[in-house]
Short mmCIF file of C-alpha atoms in Angstrom, two decimals:
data_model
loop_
_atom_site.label_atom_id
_atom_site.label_comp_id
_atom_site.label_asym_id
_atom_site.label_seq_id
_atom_site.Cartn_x
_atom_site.Cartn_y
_atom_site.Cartn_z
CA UNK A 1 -2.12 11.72 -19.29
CA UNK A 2 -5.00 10.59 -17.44
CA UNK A 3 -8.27 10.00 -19.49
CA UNK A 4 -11.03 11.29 -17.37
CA UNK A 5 -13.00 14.26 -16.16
CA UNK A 6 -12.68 15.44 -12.92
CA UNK A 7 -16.06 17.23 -11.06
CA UNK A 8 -14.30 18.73 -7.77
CA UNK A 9 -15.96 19.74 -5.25
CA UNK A 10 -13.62 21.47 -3.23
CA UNK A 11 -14.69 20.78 0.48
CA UNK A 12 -12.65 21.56 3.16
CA UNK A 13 -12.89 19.33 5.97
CA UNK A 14 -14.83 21.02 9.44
CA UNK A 15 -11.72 22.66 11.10
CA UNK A 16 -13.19 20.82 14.71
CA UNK A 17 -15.38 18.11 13.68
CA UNK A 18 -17.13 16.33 16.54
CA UNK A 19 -15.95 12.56 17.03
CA UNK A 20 -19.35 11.46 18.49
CA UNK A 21 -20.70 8.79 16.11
CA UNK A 22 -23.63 11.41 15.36
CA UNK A 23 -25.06 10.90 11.44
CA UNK A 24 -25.63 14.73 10.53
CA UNK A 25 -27.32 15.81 7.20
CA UNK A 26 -24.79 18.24 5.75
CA UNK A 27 -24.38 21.12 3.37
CA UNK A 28 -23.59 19.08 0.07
CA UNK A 29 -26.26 17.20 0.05
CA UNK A 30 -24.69 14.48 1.94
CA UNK A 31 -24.39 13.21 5.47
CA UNK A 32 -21.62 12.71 7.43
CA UNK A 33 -20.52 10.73 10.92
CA UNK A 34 -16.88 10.62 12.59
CA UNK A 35 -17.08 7.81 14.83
CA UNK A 36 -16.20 7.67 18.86
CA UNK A 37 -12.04 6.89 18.85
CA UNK A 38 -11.48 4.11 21.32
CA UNK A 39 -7.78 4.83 21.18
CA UNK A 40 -5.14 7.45 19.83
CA UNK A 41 -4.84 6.02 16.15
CA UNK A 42 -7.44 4.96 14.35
CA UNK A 43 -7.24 3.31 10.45
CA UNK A 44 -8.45 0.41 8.03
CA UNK A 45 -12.33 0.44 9.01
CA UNK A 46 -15.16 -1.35 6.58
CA UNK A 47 -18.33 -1.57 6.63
CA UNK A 48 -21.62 -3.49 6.17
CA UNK A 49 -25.24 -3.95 5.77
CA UNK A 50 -27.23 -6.27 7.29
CA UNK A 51 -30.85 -7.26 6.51
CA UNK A 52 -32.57 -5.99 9.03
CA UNK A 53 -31.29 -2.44 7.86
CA UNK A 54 -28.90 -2.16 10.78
CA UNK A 55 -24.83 -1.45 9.83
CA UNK A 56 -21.92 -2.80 11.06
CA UNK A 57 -18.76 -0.80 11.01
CA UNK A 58 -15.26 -2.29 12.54
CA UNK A 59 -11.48 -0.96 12.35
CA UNK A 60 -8.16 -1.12 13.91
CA UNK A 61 -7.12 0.90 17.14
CA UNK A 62 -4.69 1.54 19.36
CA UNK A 63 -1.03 3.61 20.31
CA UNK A 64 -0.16 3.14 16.46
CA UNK A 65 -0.29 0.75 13.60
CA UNK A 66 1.82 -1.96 14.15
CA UNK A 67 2.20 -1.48 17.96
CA UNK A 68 1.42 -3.93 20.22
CA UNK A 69 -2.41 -4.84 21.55
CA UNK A 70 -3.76 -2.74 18.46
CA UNK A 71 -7.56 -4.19 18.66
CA UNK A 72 -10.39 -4.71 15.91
CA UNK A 73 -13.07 -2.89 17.06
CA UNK A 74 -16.50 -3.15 16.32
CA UNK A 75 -19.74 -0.42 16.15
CA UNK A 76 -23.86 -0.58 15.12
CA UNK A 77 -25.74 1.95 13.55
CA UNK A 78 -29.21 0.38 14.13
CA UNK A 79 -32.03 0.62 12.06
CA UNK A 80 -33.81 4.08 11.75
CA UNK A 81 -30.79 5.25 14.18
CA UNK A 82 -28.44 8.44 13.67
CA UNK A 83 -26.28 7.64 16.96
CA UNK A 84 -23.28 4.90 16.06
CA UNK A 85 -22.56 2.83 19.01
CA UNK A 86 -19.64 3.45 21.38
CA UNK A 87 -16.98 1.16 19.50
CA UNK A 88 -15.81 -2.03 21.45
CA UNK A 89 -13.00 -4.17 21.71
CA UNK A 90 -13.99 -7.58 19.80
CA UNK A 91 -10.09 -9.01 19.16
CA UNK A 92 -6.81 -7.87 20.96
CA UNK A 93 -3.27 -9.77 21.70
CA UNK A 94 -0.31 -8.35 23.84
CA UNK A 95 2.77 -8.67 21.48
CA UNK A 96 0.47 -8.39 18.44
CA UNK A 97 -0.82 -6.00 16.53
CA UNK A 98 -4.13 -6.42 14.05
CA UNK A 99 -5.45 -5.14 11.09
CA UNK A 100 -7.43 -5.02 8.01
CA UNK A 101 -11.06 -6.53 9.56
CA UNK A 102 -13.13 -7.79 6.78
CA UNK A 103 -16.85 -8.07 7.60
CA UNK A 104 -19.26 -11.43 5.59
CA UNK A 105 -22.58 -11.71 6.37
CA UNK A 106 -23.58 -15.37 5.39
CA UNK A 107 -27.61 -14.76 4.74
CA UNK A 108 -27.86 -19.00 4.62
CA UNK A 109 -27.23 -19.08 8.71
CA UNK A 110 -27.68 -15.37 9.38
CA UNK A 111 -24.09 -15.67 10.92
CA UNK A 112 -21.76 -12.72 10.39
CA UNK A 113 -18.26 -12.94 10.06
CA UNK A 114 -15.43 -10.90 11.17
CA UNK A 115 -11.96 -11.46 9.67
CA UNK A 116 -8.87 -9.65 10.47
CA UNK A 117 -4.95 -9.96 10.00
CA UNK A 118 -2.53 -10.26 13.25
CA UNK A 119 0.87 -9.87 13.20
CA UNK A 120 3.91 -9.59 15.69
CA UNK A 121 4.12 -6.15 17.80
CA UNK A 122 6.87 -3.68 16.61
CA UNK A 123 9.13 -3.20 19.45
CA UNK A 124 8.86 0.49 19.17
CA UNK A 125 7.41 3.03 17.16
CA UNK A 126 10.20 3.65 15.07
CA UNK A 127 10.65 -0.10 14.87
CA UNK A 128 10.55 -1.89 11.18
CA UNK A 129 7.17 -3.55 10.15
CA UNK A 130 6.43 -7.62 10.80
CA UNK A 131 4.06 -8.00 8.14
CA UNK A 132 6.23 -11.22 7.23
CA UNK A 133 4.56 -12.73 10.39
CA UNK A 134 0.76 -11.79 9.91
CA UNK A 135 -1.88 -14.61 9.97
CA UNK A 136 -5.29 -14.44 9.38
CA UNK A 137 -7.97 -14.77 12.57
CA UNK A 138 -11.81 -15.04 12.22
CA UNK A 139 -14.56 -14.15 14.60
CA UNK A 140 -18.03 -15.18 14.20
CA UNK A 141 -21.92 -14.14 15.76
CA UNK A 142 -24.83 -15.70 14.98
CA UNK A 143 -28.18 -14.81 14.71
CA UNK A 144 -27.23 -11.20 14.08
CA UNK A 145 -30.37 -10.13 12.27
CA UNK A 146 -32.91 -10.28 15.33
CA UNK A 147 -30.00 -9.87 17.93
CA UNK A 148 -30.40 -6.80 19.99
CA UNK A 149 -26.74 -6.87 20.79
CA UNK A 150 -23.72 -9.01 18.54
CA UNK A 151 -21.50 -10.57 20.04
CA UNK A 152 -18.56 -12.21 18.59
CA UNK A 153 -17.05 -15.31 19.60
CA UNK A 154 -13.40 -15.55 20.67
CA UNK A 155 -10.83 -15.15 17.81
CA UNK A 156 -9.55 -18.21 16.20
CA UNK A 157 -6.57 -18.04 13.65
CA UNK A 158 -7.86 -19.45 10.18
CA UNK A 159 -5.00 -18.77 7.78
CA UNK A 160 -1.31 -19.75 9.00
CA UNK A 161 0.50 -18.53 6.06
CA UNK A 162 2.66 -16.37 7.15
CA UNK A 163 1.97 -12.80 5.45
CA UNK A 164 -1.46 -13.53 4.46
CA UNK A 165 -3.38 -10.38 4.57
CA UNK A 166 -7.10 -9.66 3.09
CA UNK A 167 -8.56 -5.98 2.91
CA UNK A 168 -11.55 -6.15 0.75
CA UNK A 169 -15.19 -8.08 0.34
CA UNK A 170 -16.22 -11.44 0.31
CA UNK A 171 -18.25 -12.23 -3.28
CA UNK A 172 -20.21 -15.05 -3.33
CA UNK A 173 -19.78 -17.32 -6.32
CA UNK A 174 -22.65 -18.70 -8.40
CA UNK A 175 -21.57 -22.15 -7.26
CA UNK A 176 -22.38 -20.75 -4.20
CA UNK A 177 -18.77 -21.06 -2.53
CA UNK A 178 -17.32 -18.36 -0.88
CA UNK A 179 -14.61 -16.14 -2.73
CA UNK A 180 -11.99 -14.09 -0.40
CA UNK A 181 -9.27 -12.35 -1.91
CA UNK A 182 -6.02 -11.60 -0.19
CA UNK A 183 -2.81 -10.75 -0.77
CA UNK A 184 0.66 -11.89 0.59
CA UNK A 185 2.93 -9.28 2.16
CA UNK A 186 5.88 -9.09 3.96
CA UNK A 187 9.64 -8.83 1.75
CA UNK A 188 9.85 -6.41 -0.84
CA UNK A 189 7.29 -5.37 -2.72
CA UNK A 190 7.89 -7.12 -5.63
CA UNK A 191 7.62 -10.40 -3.95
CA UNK A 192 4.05 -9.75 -2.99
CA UNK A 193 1.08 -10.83 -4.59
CA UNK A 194 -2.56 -11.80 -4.77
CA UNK A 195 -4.79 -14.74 -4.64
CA UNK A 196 -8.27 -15.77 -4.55
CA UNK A 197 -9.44 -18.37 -1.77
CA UNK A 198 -12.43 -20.24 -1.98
CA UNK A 199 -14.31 -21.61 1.01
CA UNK A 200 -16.67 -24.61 -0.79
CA UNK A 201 -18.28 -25.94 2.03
CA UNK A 202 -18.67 -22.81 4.20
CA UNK A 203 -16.58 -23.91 6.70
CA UNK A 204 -13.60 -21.39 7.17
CA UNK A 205 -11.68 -23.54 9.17
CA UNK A 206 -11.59 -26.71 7.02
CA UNK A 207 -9.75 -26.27 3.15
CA UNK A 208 -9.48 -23.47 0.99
CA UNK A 209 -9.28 -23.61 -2.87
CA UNK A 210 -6.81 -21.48 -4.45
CA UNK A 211 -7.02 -18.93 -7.09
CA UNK A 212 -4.28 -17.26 -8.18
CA UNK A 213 -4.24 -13.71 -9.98
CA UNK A 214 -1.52 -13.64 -12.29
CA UNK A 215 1.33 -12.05 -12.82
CA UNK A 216 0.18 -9.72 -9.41
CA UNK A 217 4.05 -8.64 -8.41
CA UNK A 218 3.88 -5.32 -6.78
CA UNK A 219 -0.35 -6.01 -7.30
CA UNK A 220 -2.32 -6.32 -3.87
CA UNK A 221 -5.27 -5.80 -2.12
CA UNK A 222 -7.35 -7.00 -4.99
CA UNK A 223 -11.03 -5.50 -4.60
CA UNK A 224 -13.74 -8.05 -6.54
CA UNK A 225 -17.03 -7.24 -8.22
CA UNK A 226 -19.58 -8.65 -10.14
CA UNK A 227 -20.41 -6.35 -13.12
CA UNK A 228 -24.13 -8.53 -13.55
CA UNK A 229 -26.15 -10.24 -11.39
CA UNK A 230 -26.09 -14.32 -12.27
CA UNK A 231 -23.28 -13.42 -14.52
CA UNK A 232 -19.79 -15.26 -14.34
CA UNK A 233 -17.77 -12.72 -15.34
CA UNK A 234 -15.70 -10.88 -12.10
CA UNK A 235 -13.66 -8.01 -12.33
CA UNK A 236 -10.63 -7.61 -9.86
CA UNK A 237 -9.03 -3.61 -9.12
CA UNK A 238 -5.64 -3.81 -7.18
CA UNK A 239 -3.68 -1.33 -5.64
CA UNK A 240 -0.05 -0.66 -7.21
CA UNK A 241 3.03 -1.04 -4.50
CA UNK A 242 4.62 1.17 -7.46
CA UNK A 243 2.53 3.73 -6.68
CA UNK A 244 1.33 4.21 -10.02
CA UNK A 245 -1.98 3.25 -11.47
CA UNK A 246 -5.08 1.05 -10.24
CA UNK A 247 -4.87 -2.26 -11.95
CA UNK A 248 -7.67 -4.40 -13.56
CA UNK A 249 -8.07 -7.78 -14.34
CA UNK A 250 -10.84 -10.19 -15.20
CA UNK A 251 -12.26 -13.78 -14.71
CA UNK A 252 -15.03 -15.28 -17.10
CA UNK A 253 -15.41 -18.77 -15.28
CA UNK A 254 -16.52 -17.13 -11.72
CA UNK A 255 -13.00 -16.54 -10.42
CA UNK A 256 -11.40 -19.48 -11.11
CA UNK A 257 -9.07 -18.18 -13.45
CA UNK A 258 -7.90 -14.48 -14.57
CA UNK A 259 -6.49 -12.50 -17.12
CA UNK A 260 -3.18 -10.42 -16.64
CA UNK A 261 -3.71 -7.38 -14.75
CA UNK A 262 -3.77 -4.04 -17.09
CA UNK A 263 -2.96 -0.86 -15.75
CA UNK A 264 -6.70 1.80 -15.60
CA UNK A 265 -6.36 5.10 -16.19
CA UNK A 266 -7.04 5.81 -12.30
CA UNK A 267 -3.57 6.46 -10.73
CA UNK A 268 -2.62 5.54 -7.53
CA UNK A 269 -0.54 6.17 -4.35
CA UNK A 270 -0.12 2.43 -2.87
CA UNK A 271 -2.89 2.99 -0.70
CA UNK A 272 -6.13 0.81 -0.09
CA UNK A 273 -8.83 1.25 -2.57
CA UNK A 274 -12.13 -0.29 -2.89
CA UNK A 275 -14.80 -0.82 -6.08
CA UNK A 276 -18.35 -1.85 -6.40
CA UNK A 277 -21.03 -2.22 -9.13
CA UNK A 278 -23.79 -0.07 -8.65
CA UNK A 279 -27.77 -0.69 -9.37
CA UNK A 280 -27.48 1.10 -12.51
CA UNK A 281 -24.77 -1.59 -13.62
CA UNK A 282 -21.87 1.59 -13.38
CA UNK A 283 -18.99 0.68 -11.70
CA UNK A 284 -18.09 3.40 -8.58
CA UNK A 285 -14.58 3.07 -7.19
CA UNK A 286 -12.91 4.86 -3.83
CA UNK A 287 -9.54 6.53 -3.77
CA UNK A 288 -6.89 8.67 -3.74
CA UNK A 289 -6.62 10.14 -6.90
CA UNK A 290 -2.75 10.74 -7.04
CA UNK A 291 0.38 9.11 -6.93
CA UNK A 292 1.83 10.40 -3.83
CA UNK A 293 -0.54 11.57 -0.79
CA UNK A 294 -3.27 10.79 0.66
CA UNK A 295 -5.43 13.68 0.20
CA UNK A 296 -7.75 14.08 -1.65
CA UNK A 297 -9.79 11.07 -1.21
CA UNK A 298 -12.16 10.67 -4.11
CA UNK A 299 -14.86 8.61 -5.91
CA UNK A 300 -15.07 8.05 -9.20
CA UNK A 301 -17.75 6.39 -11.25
CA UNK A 302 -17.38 4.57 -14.72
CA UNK A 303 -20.27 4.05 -17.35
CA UNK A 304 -18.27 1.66 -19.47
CA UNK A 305 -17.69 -1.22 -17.27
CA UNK A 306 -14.12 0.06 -16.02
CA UNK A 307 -12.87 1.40 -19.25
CA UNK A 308 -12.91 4.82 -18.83
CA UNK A 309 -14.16 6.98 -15.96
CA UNK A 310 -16.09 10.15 -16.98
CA UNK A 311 -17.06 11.23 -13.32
CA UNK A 312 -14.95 12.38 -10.11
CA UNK A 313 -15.73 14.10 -7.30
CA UNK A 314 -13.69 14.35 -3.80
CA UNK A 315 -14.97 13.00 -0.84
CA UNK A 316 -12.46 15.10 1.37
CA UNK A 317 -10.01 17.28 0.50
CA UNK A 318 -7.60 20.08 2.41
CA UNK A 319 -5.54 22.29 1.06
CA UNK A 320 -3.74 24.15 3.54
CA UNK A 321 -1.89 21.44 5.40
CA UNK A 322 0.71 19.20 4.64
CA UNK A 323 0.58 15.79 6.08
CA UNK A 324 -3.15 14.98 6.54
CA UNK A 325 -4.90 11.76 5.44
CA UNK A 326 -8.14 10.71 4.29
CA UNK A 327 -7.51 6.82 2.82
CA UNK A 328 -8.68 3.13 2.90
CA UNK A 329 -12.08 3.31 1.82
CA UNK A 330 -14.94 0.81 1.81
CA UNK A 331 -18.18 1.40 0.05
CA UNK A 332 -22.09 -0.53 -1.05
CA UNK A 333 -25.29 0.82 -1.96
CA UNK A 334 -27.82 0.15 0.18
CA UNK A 335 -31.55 -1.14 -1.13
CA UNK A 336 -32.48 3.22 -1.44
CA UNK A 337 -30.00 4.23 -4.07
CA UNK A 338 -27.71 5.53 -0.93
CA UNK A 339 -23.92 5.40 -1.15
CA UNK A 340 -22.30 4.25 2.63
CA UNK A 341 -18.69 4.94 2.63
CA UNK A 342 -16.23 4.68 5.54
CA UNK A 343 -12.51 5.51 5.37
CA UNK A 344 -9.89 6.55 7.45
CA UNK A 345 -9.85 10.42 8.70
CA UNK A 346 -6.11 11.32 9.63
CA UNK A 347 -5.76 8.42 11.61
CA UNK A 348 -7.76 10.20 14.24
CA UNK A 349 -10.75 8.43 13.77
CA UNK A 350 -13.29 6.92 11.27
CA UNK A 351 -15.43 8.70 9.04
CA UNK A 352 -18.71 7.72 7.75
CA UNK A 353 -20.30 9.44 5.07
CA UNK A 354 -23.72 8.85 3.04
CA UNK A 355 -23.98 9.69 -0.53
CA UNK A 356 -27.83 10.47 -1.90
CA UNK A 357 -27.33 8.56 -5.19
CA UNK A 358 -25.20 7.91 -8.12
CA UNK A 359 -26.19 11.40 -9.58
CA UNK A 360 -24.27 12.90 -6.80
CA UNK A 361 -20.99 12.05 -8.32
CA UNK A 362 -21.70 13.59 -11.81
CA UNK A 363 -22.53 17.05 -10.29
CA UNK A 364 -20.58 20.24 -11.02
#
């Protein structure tokens, strides 16, 4: 039985939404944009702030996941701005296929940085997965704060491990080192698991410390937060390959070490998930709220530090079709109270939507 109370709101999607990177205020109180597709399928997008108030969104897109030349592509909201940019092609490969771009901005050299997985090109759709193969590549820009347009340099690979794969956000340690959790995939699912990298000098292509979670069999995808500002404790949600539950585990020496991951009371359908502490000190966290599809696609906030989670409310949810998808969320609160979320809307295209405040969540 799952321990918490759930505050629907029982939206139907728009049956012809317009996929023209347009930020529109909308009925609930929220606002809502479904980005320009670049190419037929559309998945895995994040995004981020920067300080000049401008956002950064990127994703994966092409024929189909997995397919060959699926790019990262890359989009700006600026400033003041309702009108998302026409996305463009920042990292493609013939025979390759990436995914899973994770945005840094490094405020010490007002670089921002681009990461992504890349992995060898199913030979058809119906063709088995090559995660075994994936490596992780980096792009950088600089001066991104007063630039009027980014621009990335070429891709460089970073991590040669084969099946390395990352998904969620950078978190800066108090030691000021850089901590990037990934996962390793490829095999069967209980042969995958999760680590911790550190970059120490800020250099990602020189050594990286590792951090193992424990015991993470079945556990990836881990999504880190810190519950207090200047605080060393770190909490870690991963997604279950089990499709089960959302698990939890925590590091009091600024992710250097970790406890054994505990199951929540948040189930889950081994999809992509992602957490952050709010200014209020509650913890908010974005997913699918069953163990099978991927619909509804929910957020859920917790006033005990992870404990329990009194508040739910979907984010997207349709009942009369079978099939549809709404998954792989990425979320922060921006300096207003306001709640940016992007995720994946039925692999057509990207969805960004804009939560008022925490309050919104606890509403009937």
């Amino acid at each position: 039985m799952y321990r918490w109370t759930t505050v629907y709101a029982m939206r139907t999607v728009q049956a012809d939404p317009k996929y023209d990177g347009i930020l529109r205020n909308i009925s609930d109180g929220t606002m809502e944009a479904y980005m320009m597709p670049p190419f037929a399928s559309n998945h895995a997008s994040f995004i981020e702030p920067l300080p000049n108030g401008d956002l950064v969104m990127a994703w994966f897109s092409g024929i189909s996941e997995g397919m060959s030349n699926v790019a990262i592509v890359f989009s700006q909201l600026k400033n003041n701005s309702n009108q998302w940019s026409k996305a463009q092609v920042v990292s493609q490969r013939k025979g390759y296929s990436n995914q899973n771009p994770v945005f840094f901005y490094d405020n010490k050299t007002d670089a921002l940085y681009l990461f992504h997985t890349q992995q060898e090109a199913k030979k058809s759709q119906l063709g088995t997965r090559s995660e075994e193969s994936a490596e992780i590549w980096v792009l950088s820009a600089l001066n991104v704060t007063n630039s009027s347009n980014i621009r990335f340099s070429p891709p460089r690979v970073m991590f040669k491990h084969k099946g390395s794969f990352d998904r969620n956000r950078v978190v800066v340690s108090l030691r000021n080192t850089w901590l990037y959790p990934i996962y390793y995939a490829g095999g069967s699912s209980k042969d995958q698991s999760s680590n911790l990298k550190e970059c120490v000098d800020h250099n990602v292509f020189s050594s990286w410390l590792d951090h193992p979670f424990l015991d993470t069999n079945y556990l990836v995808q881990p999504s880190v937060i810190r519950p207090k500002k200047g605080d060393l404790r770190l909490v870690a949600f991963f997604r279950d390959r089990r499709a089960q539950y959302i698990y939890k585990a925590d590091s009091s020496d600024d992710g250097k070490t970790w406890s054994k991951p505990t199951k929540t009371t948040l189930p889950n359908n081994n999809s992509g998930i992602e957490a952050t502490v709010l200014s209020s000190g509650n913890f908010a966290i974005v997913y699918n709220p069953t163990n099978k599809d991927r619909n509804p696609l929910s957020i859920s906030l917790s006033t005990d530090q992870g404990l329990t989670w009194k508040y739910t409310r979907n984010l997207e949810y349709k009942t009369d079709e079978n099939g549809v998808e709404f998954s792989y969320p990425t979320l922060f609160q921006d300096s207003t109270g306001r709640i940016h979320i992007s995720y994946t809307y039925n692999r057509e295209t990207v969805k960004h939507r804009v939560i008022p405040n925490e309050q919104w969540i606890m509403q009937q």
